[in-house]
XYZ file of C-alpha atoms in Angstrom:
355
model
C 0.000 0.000 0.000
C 1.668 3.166 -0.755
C 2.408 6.341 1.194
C -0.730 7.801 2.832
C -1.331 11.666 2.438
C -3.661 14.257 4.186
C -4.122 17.044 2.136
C -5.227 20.197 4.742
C -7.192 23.565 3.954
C -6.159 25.880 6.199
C -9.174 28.990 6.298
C -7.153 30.550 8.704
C -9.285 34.117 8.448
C -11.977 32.510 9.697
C -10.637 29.401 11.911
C -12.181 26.414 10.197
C -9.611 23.183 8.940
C -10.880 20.662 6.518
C -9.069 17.172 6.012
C -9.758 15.300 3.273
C -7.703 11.770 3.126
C -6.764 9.582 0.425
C -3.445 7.503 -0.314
C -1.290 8.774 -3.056
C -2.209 6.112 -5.360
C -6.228 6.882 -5.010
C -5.615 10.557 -5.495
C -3.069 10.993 -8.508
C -5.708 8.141 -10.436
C -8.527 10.068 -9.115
C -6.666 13.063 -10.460
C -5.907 11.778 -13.939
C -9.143 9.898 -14.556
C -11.053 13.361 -14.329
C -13.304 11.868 -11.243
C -11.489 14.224 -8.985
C -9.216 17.464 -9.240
C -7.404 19.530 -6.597
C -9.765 22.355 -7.646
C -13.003 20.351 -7.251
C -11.783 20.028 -3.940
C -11.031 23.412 -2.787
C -14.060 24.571 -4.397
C -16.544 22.288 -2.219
C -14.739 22.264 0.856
C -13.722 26.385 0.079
C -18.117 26.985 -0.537
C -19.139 24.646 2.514
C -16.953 26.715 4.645
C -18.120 29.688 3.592
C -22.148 28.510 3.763
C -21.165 27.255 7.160
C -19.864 30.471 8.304
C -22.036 32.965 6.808
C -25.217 30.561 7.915
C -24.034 30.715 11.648
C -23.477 34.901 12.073
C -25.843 37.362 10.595
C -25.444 41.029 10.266
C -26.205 42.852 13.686
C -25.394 46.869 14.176
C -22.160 47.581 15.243
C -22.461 50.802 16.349
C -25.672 52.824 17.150
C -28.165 53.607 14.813
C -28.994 56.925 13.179
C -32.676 57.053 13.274
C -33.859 60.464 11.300
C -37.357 61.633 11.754
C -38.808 63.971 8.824
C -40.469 66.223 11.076
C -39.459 67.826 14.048
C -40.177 67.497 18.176
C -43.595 66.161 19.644
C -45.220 65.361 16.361
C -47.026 62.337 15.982
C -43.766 61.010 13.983
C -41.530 62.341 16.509
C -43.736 60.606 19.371
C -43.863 57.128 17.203
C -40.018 57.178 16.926
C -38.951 57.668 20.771
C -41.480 54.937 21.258
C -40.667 52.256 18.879
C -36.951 53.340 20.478
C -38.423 52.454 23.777
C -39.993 49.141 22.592
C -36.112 48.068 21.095
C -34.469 48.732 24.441
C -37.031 47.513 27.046
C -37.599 43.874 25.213
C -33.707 44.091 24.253
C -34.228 43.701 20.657
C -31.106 45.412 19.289
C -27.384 45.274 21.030
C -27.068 48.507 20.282
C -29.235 51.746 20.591
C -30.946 54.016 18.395
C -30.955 57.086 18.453
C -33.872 59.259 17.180
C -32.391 62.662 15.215
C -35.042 65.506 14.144
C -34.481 66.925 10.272
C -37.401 68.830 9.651
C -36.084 71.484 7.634
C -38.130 71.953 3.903
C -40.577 69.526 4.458
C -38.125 66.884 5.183
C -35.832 67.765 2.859
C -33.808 68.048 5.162
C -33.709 64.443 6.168
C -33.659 62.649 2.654
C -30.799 64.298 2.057
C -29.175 63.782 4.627
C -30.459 59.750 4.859
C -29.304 59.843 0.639
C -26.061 60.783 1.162
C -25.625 58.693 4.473
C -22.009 57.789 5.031
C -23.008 54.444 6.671
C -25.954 53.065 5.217
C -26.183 50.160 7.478
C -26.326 52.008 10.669
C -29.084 54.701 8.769
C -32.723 54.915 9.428
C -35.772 56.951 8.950
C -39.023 57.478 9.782
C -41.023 59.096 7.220
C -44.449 60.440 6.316
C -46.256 61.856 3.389
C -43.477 64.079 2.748
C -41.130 61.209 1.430
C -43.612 61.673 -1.822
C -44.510 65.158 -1.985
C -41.113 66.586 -1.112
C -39.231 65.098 -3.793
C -41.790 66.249 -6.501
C -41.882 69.321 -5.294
C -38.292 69.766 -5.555
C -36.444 67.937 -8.011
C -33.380 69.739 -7.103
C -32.701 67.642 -4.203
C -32.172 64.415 -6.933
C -33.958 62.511 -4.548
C -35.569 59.258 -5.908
C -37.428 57.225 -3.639
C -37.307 54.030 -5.264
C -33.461 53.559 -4.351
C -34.291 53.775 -0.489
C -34.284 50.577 0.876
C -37.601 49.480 1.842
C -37.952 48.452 5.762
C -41.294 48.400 7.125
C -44.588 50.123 7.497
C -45.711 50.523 11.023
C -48.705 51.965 10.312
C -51.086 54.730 8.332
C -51.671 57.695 10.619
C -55.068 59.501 10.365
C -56.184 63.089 10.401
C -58.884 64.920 12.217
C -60.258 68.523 11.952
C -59.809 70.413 15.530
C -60.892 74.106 16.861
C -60.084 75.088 20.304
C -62.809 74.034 22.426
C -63.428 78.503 23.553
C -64.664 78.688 20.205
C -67.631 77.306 20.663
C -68.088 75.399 17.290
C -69.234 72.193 17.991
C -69.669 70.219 14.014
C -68.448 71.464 10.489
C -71.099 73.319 9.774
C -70.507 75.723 12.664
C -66.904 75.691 11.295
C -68.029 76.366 8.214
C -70.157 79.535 9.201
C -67.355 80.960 11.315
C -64.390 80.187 8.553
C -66.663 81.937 5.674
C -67.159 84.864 7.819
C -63.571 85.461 8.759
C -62.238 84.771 5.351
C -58.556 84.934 5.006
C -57.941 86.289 8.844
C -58.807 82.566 9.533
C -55.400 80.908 10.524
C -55.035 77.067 9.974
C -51.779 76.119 11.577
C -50.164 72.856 9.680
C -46.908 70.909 9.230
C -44.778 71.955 6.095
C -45.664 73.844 3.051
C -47.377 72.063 0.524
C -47.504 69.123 3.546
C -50.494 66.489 4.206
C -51.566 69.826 5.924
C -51.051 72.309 3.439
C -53.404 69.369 1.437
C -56.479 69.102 3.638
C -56.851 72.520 3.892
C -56.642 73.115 0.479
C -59.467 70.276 0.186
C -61.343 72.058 2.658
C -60.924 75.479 1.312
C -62.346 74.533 -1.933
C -64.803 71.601 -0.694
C -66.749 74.461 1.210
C -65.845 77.699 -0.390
C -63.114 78.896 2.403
C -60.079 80.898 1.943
C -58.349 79.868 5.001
C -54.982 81.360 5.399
C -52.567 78.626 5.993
C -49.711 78.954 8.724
C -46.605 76.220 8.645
C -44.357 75.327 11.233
C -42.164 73.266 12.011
C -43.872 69.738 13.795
C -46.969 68.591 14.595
C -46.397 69.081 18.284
C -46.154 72.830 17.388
C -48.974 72.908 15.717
C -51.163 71.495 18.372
C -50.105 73.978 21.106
C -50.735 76.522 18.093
C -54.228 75.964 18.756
C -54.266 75.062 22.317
C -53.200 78.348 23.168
C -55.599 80.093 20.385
C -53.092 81.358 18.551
C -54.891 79.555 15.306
C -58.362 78.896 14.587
C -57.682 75.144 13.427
C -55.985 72.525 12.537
C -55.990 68.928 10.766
C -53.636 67.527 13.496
C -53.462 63.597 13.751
C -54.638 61.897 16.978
C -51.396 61.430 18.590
C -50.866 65.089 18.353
C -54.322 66.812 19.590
C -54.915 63.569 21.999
C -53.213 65.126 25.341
C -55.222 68.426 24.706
C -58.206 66.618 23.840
C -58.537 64.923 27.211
C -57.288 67.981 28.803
C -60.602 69.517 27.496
C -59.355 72.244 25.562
C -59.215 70.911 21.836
C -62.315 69.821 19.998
C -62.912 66.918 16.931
C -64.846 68.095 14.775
C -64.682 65.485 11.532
C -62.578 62.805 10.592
C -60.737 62.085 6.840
C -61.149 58.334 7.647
C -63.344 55.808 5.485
C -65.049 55.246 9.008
C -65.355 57.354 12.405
C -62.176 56.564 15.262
C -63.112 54.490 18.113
C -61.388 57.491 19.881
C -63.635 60.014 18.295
C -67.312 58.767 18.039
C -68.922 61.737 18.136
C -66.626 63.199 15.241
C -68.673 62.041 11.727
C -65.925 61.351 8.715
C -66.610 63.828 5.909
C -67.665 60.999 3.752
C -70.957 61.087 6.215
C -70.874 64.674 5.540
C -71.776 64.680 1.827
C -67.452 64.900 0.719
C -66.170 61.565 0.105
C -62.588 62.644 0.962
C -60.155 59.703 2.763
C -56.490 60.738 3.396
C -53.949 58.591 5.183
C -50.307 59.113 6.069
C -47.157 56.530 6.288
C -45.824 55.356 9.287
C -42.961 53.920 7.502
C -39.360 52.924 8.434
C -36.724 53.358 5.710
C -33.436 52.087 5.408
C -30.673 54.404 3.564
C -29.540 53.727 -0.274
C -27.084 51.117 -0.483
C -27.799 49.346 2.204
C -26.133 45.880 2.378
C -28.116 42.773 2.374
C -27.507 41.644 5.703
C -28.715 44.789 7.405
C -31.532 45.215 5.309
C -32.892 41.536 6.172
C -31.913 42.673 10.298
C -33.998 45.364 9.994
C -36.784 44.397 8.656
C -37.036 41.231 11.182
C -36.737 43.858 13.816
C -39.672 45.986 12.775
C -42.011 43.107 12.145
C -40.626 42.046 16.317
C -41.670 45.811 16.855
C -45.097 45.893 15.123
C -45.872 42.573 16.071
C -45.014 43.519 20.004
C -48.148 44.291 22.345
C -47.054 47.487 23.075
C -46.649 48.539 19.736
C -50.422 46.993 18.850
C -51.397 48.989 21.976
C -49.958 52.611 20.871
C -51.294 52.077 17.514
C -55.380 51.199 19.348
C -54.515 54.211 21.811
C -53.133 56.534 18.461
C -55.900 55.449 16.301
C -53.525 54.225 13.810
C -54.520 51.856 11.295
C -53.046 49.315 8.755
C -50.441 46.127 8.645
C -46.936 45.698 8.212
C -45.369 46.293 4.403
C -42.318 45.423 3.705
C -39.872 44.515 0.749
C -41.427 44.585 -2.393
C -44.762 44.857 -1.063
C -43.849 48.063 0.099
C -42.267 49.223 -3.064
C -45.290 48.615 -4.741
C -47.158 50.462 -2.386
C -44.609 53.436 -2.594
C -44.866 53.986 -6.392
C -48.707 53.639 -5.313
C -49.215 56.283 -2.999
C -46.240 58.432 -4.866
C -48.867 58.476 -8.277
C -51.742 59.653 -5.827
C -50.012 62.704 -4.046
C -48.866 63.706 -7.574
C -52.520 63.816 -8.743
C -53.320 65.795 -5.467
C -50.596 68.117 -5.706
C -51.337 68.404 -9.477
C -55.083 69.079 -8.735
C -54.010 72.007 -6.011
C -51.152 73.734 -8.186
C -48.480 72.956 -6.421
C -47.026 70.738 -9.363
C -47.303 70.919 -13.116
């Protein structure tokens, strides 16, 4: 019997030693007949090492994670973000935290930019709302295409409500109606963003009932509600989350919802549909990952928001928020990106705001 041999590959990088035995005689036939070649070998052994290793560790953060927000402090997107933060840390979902950044400036132009040109896409997030459509169209300067974002995970679609301060003493539309007509243009709706889901319903409200409403931007939701807590606007078309404390407090009042049905939270607020204007408008609750995102984090993340939607607390905020709608993700929510992208181009179309 001749000389045995063991032929060794070393993957030293990444600790793993394959032996593969045969005597001399076995391997140079096995060599010459064809049957077997050194490269056949290094190729299986070289591709189960690697299937082996890449199988047993996936991707995880390494550092903490940039998570931009598109609008700025105590909006209902600012509010969804520090909890969904919370949710991460108290059920230890991530080894590493997030951290929740405001970039409200131009409608959020501020934070696609920003989340575009991120110099570490795998440690980039953002939470985004309407404004990932609108803003974009609105300014094709930025050179901001949404369809190169990596697609995460939508938490949710937010809803909107029409509000007056409760010293008014409107208590439906048509009391709003009256008093908005009569003031004309001295009539201050406070919203989020220029040209924002705000800027839109009042626009639809302005020419639904034959208004001219002066709108007033600023800079967050959260804003906007203490805008009109403190009567320093007439109304606003705040979502739930951001009227809700002010609500209970007793000093805000619901006056009609842009739902398909009324809130659970707001029975005694009728949707406009009920009102004679079939007019629904919802807003995305969306995580988004940053172009160029590798594959690894991009599958991490979007098994950690479907943990975090699928979590009771975050089913709880969204009964409590009266938010609505399942979890998107991958091409589902693509799809459903260029979807709601060719409906808030019609909109902004039909209010000249875009050619």
């Amino acid at each position: 019997m001749g000389d045995s041999r063991i032929f060794i590959l070393n993957l030293g990088t990444i600790g793993i030693k394959i032996k593969t035995y045969f005597t001399r005689e076995i391997f140079m036939k096995k060599v010459s007949s064809g049957v077997l070649s050194l490269g056949l070998v290094l190729s299986l052994c070289f591709g189960f090492s690697l299937f082996t290793f890449n199988s047993a560790i996936a991707w995880e953060p390494k550092k903490p994670v940039e998570f931009i927000i598109m609008a700025g402090k105590g909006g209902g997107a600012d509010k969804a973000v520090r909890f969904i933060q919370s949710i991460i840390a108290k059920n230890k979902m991530s080894s590493k935290p997030y951290t929740p950044i405001n970039k409200p400036g131009g409608s959020g132009a501020e934070a696609l930019v920003y989340v575009k040109n991120a110099k570490d896409p795998d440690h980039t997030i953002m939470f985004t709302l309407n404004s990932f459509y609108t803003t974009p169209l609105r300014q094709p300067g930025l050179g901001v295409d949404i369809s190169k974002f990596t697609p995460v995970g939508r938490m949710a679609e937010d809803t909107f409500l029409l509000w007056v301060n409760k010293d008014s003493g409107i208590k439906n539309v048509d009391e709003f109606v009256k008093a908005a007509k009569a003031a004309g243009n001295k009539w201050i709706m406070a919203g989020t963003g220029k040209n924002s889901e705000d800027n839109i319903l009042t626009d639809f409200l302005n020419k639904a009932y034959g208004l001219n409403m002066k709108y007033v931007p600023y800079k967050g939701g959260g804003r906007v509600a203490k805008e009109l807590a403190g009567n320093n606007a007439n109304s606003t078309v705040n979502n739930p989350s951001e009227q809700l404390g002010f609500y209970q407090a007793g000093k805000t009042v619901p006056l009609g919802a842009f739902t398909p049905k009324r809130l659970p939270l707001f029975k005694d607020a009728p949707t406009f549909k009920e009102l004679g204007k079939d007019f629904v408008y919802f807003m995305q609750r969306t995580v988004v990952g940053a172009p160029g995102m590798s594959a690894g984090a991009k599958s991490y993340y979007q098994g950690l928001f479907k943990k975090v939607f699928d979590s009771s607390e975050w089913q709880g905020y969204m009964k409590k928020k009266s938010l609505q709608g399942g979890f998107l993700t991958g091409d589902a929510l693509m799809s459903y990106w260029m979807r709601e992208k060719a409906v808030q181009k019609a909109i902004l179309q039909k209010m000249g705001a875009l050619k």
